[in-house]
Each structure stands twice: as C-alpha cells, then as structure tokens.
C-alpha cells in the first residue's frame, strides 16, 4: 500500500487509481478514503487519475498525537500533491475534507489546481459566534465531544443510524451495510485524532480561504443536511466564492457520497469534463 511521509514523520496512506485528469479527494470526519470508493470507481473508469488519502489520525495513516488541525491537514495535502507532482488538479472535499481543501487553497494558492468541488462541506464557518450569528451553537459540538469520550463506538452507530444519512427521516431506507461501513471507518480513526478533529471542522474559520479561490468551483449540498446545515455550508459558500456554481440536492442528507452516489458521481464527472485540458 502506498504511503507518503510528512515533515514530522507521519505516514499518510493514499490510493492512486486510474490515469488521466488528476482528481484528488479529501474525506469527511471520522471516515477515510474508503468513503470515496463509488466516486473513485466511476471517475477512474472515465479518464481520471483519482488520488484519495487517509487524513492523519484516520484510516491507515499514522495516529499522531499532534497536528489534528486544519493547517496541518492542509500541509499534509500539499506534501501529497508535491510528492506526486500533480498539476491541473480537480480538488474535491466532502464535509471536513471541504475544510481541508479550502485551507490548502488559502495557504498554497491554486498553482496546481484547475477546479474545486465542495460537497456537503463545512466552510465557510460552522460555529456560531458574534460575527457568524447563523452558525451552529457551540453546545452541539460540546455534546459531540462528550459523546465521543463517553462511548464513541455508540456515537458512530447513532450518527450512521440517524442524521448522517438521514435515516431518521420518514420513508428513509439506508442499508445496514452503508451504516456499518460508516462505523467501521470511524473506529479505524484514533480516539484523540477524531476528538480533536471536531474542533478542526467546527471552529476553523474558512472565510478568508474561500475569498482566495480563483478557479471554477462547484458547490454541492443537500437541503436536508442535518450535520452541516445547507444555509451554514453550501449556500453560504456559494454566495462567498467568486463565480461558484451551486447545485442543491432536494431533500438530500449529509452523506450523499452514499445516498446519492450515482448523481454525485455524474455531477463530479461533468465538472471534471468541463475542466479537462488534455485528451
């Protein structure tokens, strides 16, 4: 299995499927690169080189004690792009991965980037503050941390069986397999890493990062997202990013990489096709 080594010695696992236009995908919390398997299979079969890594502390990457913050995640992503020497990249970030992508763009610019897709993503800024009055109250994230410390195995069950895939909505039908896969991936993450990542995705302000984006950007968000509310995430990001295209999935939950995998794959492939510079 391929790994790349960070400046502090952390080993970051990544998948590298297919050939063609490079598409780099960053996953959500507390998941890993396996969560992108449906989209990677489609894109790699249609002329893309798909790279997806396990964020430090998640999946098969090193469970470091330190560095569980967005700046370090972005630095790790930059090292991966530099190591593989990828150019004209389509960067795709889901949920927390959208924050990682945004912070990368804020710190490193778009010299290697041809386009950006934010999917159910946490930017511009989730936490409710005096200058972000429409954000999510901090008590919600305090509860999440308390549940993780008390019994994170059950927390991941509750998230998968409830708001993450919208399985708590009337008429919803999310397979046991999809919910078990969420739990399996979550339990692969380090306890401290997953715990500190809650602050990383909820309390990091990405507004200046979004202001720096100068490449075509696609924002995809479900309007029944119970994890990153549409108005806090996709709607606000699309309003902030210059020239962004907003695609709203009516009635869709947070975990659209699984619940709407066919539509999401088709939308991402169409976006990649619009940005291709080669055959």
Short mmCIF file of C-alpha atoms in Angstrom, two decimals:
data_model
loop_
_atom_site.label_atom_id
_atom_site.label_comp_id
_atom_site.label_asym_id
_atom_site.label_seq_id
_atom_site.Cartn_x
_atom_site.Cartn_y
_atom_site.Cartn_z
CA UNK A 1 0.00 0.00 0.00
CA UNK A 2 1.41 3.44 -0.87
CA UNK A 3 2.30 5.95 1.84
CA UNK A 4 3.97 9.32 1.73
CA UNK A 5 5.98 10.74 4.62
CA UNK A 6 5.29 14.16 6.13
CA UNK A 7 7.92 16.53 7.54
CA UNK A 8 7.19 15.34 11.10
CA UNK A 9 7.50 11.68 10.13
CA UNK A 10 3.78 10.92 9.92
CA UNK A 11 2.94 8.35 7.25
CA UNK A 12 -0.08 9.25 5.11
CA UNK A 13 -1.82 6.42 3.25
CA UNK A 14 -3.27 7.13 -0.17
CA UNK A 15 -4.98 5.37 -3.05
CA UNK A 16 -3.98 6.13 -6.64
CA UNK A 17 -6.43 4.73 -9.18
CA UNK A 18 -6.58 5.19 -12.96
CA UNK A 19 -4.86 7.62 -15.29
CA UNK A 20 -5.74 10.93 -16.90
CA UNK A 21 -7.03 14.14 -15.36
CA UNK A 22 -5.91 14.19 -11.71
CA UNK A 23 -8.75 14.30 -9.18
CA UNK A 24 -7.76 14.46 -5.51
CA UNK A 25 -10.48 13.68 -2.97
CA UNK A 26 -10.49 14.57 0.72
CA UNK A 27 -12.84 12.69 3.06
CA UNK A 28 -15.14 13.63 5.93
CA UNK A 29 -14.99 13.01 9.69
CA UNK A 30 -14.47 10.37 11.11
CA UNK A 31 -14.11 8.49 7.85
CA UNK A 32 -11.26 7.69 5.48
CA UNK A 33 -10.59 7.38 1.76
CA UNK A 34 -12.82 4.29 1.52
CA UNK A 35 -15.79 6.65 1.72
CA UNK A 36 -14.98 7.84 -1.81
CA UNK A 37 -14.98 4.39 -3.40
CA UNK A 38 -18.12 4.86 -5.52
CA UNK A 39 -16.97 8.18 -6.96
CA UNK A 40 -13.38 6.95 -7.48
CA UNK A 41 -14.59 3.87 -9.34
CA UNK A 42 -16.67 5.99 -11.74
CA UNK A 43 -14.09 8.73 -12.29
CA UNK A 44 -11.16 6.35 -12.74
CA UNK A 45 -13.18 4.43 -15.33
CA UNK A 46 -13.72 7.67 -17.23
CA UNK A 47 -10.25 9.06 -17.80
CA UNK A 48 -9.30 10.32 -14.36
CA UNK A 49 -6.36 9.62 -12.07
CA UNK A 50 -8.08 9.52 -8.67
CA UNK A 51 -6.00 10.07 -5.55
CA UNK A 52 -7.58 9.86 -2.09
CA UNK A 53 -5.68 9.88 1.18
CA UNK A 54 -6.49 8.97 4.75
CA UNK A 55 -6.14 12.14 6.83
CA UNK A 56 -3.57 11.84 9.64
CA UNK A 57 -5.12 10.02 12.57
CA UNK A 58 -7.73 8.41 10.30
CA UNK A 59 -7.86 5.10 8.45
CA UNK A 60 -4.43 3.63 7.72
CA UNK A 61 -2.42 6.82 8.33
CA UNK A 62 -0.32 7.47 11.44
CA UNK A 63 -2.27 8.28 14.61
CA UNK A 64 -0.15 11.27 15.57
CA UNK A 65 -0.68 12.90 18.97
CA UNK A 66 -0.22 16.34 17.44
CA UNK A 67 -1.30 18.09 14.25
CA UNK A 68 -5.03 17.46 14.46
CA UNK A 69 -5.86 20.85 12.98
CA UNK A 70 -6.71 22.31 9.60
CA UNK A 71 -3.34 23.94 8.97
CA UNK A 72 -1.57 20.60 9.39
CA UNK A 73 -4.18 18.76 7.32
CA UNK A 74 -3.63 21.30 4.53
CA UNK A 75 0.16 20.93 4.82
CA UNK A 76 -0.21 17.15 4.53
CA UNK A 77 -2.34 17.59 1.41
CA UNK A 78 0.27 19.93 -0.06
CA UNK A 79 3.02 17.38 0.59
CA UNK A 80 0.95 14.69 -1.15
CA UNK A 81 0.37 16.89 -4.24
CA UNK A 82 4.06 17.85 -4.33
CA UNK A 83 5.25 14.27 -3.87
CA UNK A 84 3.08 13.02 -6.71
CA UNK A 85 3.87 16.22 -8.69
CA UNK A 86 0.24 16.65 -9.70
CA UNK A 87 -0.82 19.58 -11.90
CA UNK A 88 -4.16 20.86 -13.19
CA UNK A 89 -5.79 19.05 -10.28
CA UNK A 90 -9.51 18.93 -9.54
CA UNK A 91 -9.70 19.12 -5.74
CA UNK A 92 -12.81 17.58 -4.19
CA UNK A 93 -13.63 17.87 -0.50
CA UNK A 94 -16.50 16.25 1.39
CA UNK A 95 -17.59 17.71 4.75
CA UNK A 96 -14.40 18.09 6.85
CA UNK A 97 -12.47 17.40 3.65
CA UNK A 98 -14.01 20.55 2.22
CA UNK A 99 -12.37 22.46 5.03
CA UNK A 100 -9.05 20.78 4.33
CA UNK A 101 -9.32 21.74 0.66
CA UNK A 102 -10.28 25.34 1.50
CA UNK A 103 -7.37 25.75 3.91
CA UNK A 104 -4.99 24.26 1.32
CA UNK A 105 -6.13 26.89 -1.18
CA UNK A 106 -5.74 29.63 1.41
CA UNK A 107 -2.19 28.55 2.31
CA UNK A 108 -0.85 27.36 -1.05
CA UNK A 109 -2.95 29.02 -3.75
CA UNK A 110 -4.14 27.46 -6.99
CA UNK A 111 -0.89 26.98 -8.97
CA UNK A 112 -1.57 23.22 -9.13
CA UNK A 113 -5.37 23.46 -9.21
CA UNK A 114 -7.77 23.60 -12.17
CA UNK A 115 -11.04 23.37 -10.26
CA UNK A 116 -12.61 22.79 -6.86
CA UNK A 117 -15.70 20.87 -5.76
CA UNK A 118 -17.09 21.25 -2.23
CA UNK A 119 -19.57 18.51 -1.26
CA UNK A 120 -21.64 18.81 1.95
CA UNK A 121 -18.65 20.85 3.09
CA UNK A 122 -18.05 22.61 6.41
CA UNK A 123 -16.86 26.00 5.05
CA UNK A 124 -17.23 28.89 5.35
CA UNK A 125 -17.56 28.63 9.18
CA UNK A 126 -19.78 26.29 11.19
CA UNK A 127 -19.52 27.69 14.71
CA UNK A 128 -21.95 30.36 15.92
CA UNK A 129 -20.04 33.47 17.02
CA UNK A 130 -20.74 37.18 17.28
CA UNK A 131 -19.69 37.68 13.66
CA UNK A 132 -21.25 34.40 12.50
CA UNK A 133 -24.69 34.55 14.14
CA UNK A 134 -26.29 31.98 11.83
CA UNK A 135 -23.79 29.26 12.68
CA UNK A 136 -24.34 26.12 14.74
CA UNK A 137 -24.35 26.67 18.54
CA UNK A 138 -21.16 25.56 20.27
CA UNK A 139 -23.18 23.35 22.63
CA UNK A 140 -23.86 20.97 19.74
CA UNK A 141 -20.13 20.34 19.32
CA UNK A 142 -19.62 20.11 23.08
CA UNK A 143 -22.25 17.34 23.12
CA UNK A 144 -20.49 15.62 20.26
CA UNK A 145 -17.19 15.66 22.15
CA UNK A 146 -18.86 14.41 25.33
CA UNK A 147 -20.48 11.54 23.43
CA UNK A 148 -17.16 10.65 21.83
CA UNK A 149 -15.44 10.47 25.23
CA UNK A 150 -18.30 8.54 26.82
CA UNK A 151 -18.77 5.90 24.10
CA UNK A 152 -17.57 6.80 20.64
CA UNK A 153 -18.44 3.38 19.25
CA UNK A 154 -22.10 4.03 20.08
CA UNK A 155 -21.82 7.64 18.87
CA UNK A 156 -20.80 6.45 15.43
CA UNK A 157 -23.70 3.97 15.44
CA UNK A 158 -26.10 6.76 16.35
CA UNK A 159 -24.78 9.09 13.66
CA UNK A 160 -24.97 6.44 10.96
CA UNK A 161 -28.45 5.33 12.02
CA UNK A 162 -29.67 8.91 12.26
CA UNK A 163 -28.63 12.28 10.87
CA UNK A 164 -25.59 11.42 8.77
CA UNK A 165 -27.52 9.53 6.10
CA UNK A 166 -30.93 10.93 7.01
CA UNK A 167 -32.09 7.50 8.17
CA UNK A 168 -34.12 9.23 10.88
CA UNK A 169 -36.42 10.78 8.26
CA UNK A 170 -39.79 9.25 7.44
CA UNK A 171 -39.53 6.92 4.48
CA UNK A 172 -35.73 6.76 4.52
CA UNK A 173 -34.08 3.44 3.74
CA UNK A 174 -30.31 3.30 4.16
CA UNK A 175 -28.82 -0.18 4.05
CA UNK A 176 -27.28 -1.82 7.10
CA UNK A 177 -24.12 -2.22 5.04
CA UNK A 178 -23.72 1.51 4.42
CA UNK A 179 -24.29 2.29 8.09
CA UNK A 180 -21.85 -0.45 9.17
CA UNK A 181 -19.22 0.90 6.77
CA UNK A 182 -19.50 4.31 8.46
CA UNK A 183 -18.95 2.68 11.86
CA UNK A 184 -16.03 0.58 10.61
CA UNK A 185 -14.25 3.58 9.14
CA UNK A 186 -14.92 5.70 12.20
CA UNK A 187 -13.45 3.11 14.54
CA UNK A 188 -10.27 3.00 12.44
CA UNK A 189 -9.58 6.61 13.43
CA UNK A 190 -7.57 7.34 16.55
CA UNK A 191 -9.62 8.42 19.55
CA UNK A 192 -7.65 11.63 20.16
CA UNK A 193 -7.42 12.36 16.44
CA UNK A 194 -11.18 12.06 15.90
CA UNK A 195 -11.91 14.02 19.08
CA UNK A 196 -9.68 16.95 18.17
CA UNK A 197 -10.92 16.91 14.59
CA UNK A 198 -14.33 18.02 15.92
CA UNK A 199 -12.77 21.38 16.80
CA UNK A 200 -10.94 21.46 13.48
CA UNK A 201 -14.09 21.15 11.39
CA UNK A 202 -16.40 23.19 13.62
CA UNK A 203 -14.27 26.09 14.91
CA UNK A 204 -11.99 26.82 11.96
CA UNK A 205 -12.97 29.97 10.08
CA UNK A 206 -12.51 29.40 6.34
CA UNK A 207 -13.97 32.68 5.11
CA UNK A 208 -10.63 34.18 4.04
CA UNK A 209 -9.65 30.88 2.42
CA UNK A 210 -12.78 30.97 0.29
CA UNK A 211 -12.10 34.58 -0.68
CA UNK A 212 -8.77 33.47 -2.19
CA UNK A 213 -10.27 30.92 -4.59
CA UNK A 214 -9.75 31.99 -8.20
CA UNK A 215 -10.59 28.78 -10.09
CA UNK A 216 -14.01 27.39 -11.11
CA UNK A 217 -15.79 25.98 -8.09
CA UNK A 218 -18.74 23.62 -7.84
CA UNK A 219 -20.67 23.55 -4.56
CA UNK A 220 -22.99 20.56 -3.96
CA UNK A 221 -25.16 20.34 -0.84
CA UNK A 222 -28.35 18.63 0.26
CA UNK A 223 -31.03 20.96 1.60
CA UNK A 224 -31.94 18.44 4.34
CA UNK A 225 -28.38 18.12 5.66
CA UNK A 226 -28.68 17.67 9.45
CA UNK A 227 -24.90 17.69 10.05
CA UNK A 228 -23.77 20.74 8.08
CA UNK A 229 -26.98 22.71 7.52
CA UNK A 230 -27.39 23.90 3.94
CA UNK A 231 -27.66 27.56 4.93
CA UNK A 232 -24.47 27.34 7.02
CA UNK A 233 -22.49 25.31 4.48
CA UNK A 234 -23.22 25.09 0.78
CA UNK A 235 -25.46 28.14 0.45
CA UNK A 236 -23.07 30.39 2.35
CA UNK A 237 -20.01 29.07 0.50
CA UNK A 238 -21.58 29.53 -2.91
CA UNK A 239 -22.51 33.09 -2.02
CA UNK A 240 -18.94 33.83 -0.91
CA UNK A 241 -16.82 32.17 -3.62
CA UNK A 242 -16.50 34.24 -6.76
CA UNK A 243 -18.34 32.66 -9.69
CA UNK A 244 -19.22 29.46 -7.83
CA UNK A 245 -21.89 27.13 -9.20
CA UNK A 246 -24.35 25.83 -6.61
CA UNK A 247 -26.13 22.50 -7.10
CA UNK A 248 -28.75 21.70 -4.47
CA UNK A 249 -29.91 18.11 -3.92
CA UNK A 250 -33.52 18.48 -2.84
CA UNK A 251 -34.31 16.56 0.32
CA UNK A 252 -30.82 15.07 0.48
CA UNK A 253 -28.94 14.38 3.75
CA UNK A 254 -25.27 14.93 4.60
CA UNK A 255 -23.87 11.61 3.43
CA UNK A 256 -24.60 11.98 -0.27
CA UNK A 257 -21.42 10.11 -1.25
CA UNK A 258 -23.52 7.02 -0.47
CA UNK A 259 -27.18 8.03 -0.57
CA UNK A 260 -26.84 9.90 -3.89
CA UNK A 261 -23.68 8.27 -5.21
CA UNK A 262 -24.88 7.95 -8.82
CA UNK A 263 -25.97 11.57 -9.11
CA UNK A 264 -22.89 12.85 -7.28
CA UNK A 265 -20.59 10.81 -9.49
CA UNK A 266 -22.27 12.13 -12.63
CA UNK A 267 -22.08 15.73 -11.41
CA UNK A 268 -18.41 15.41 -10.49
CA UNK A 269 -17.58 13.78 -13.82
CA UNK A 270 -19.38 16.57 -15.71
CA UNK A 271 -17.39 19.14 -13.73
CA UNK A 272 -14.12 17.32 -14.45
CA UNK A 273 -15.00 17.15 -18.16
CA UNK A 274 -15.57 20.90 -18.17
CA UNK A 275 -12.07 21.46 -16.80
CA UNK A 276 -10.08 18.92 -18.84
CA UNK A 277 -7.08 20.36 -20.64
CA UNK A 278 -5.87 17.14 -22.25
CA UNK A 279 -7.37 14.17 -24.11
#
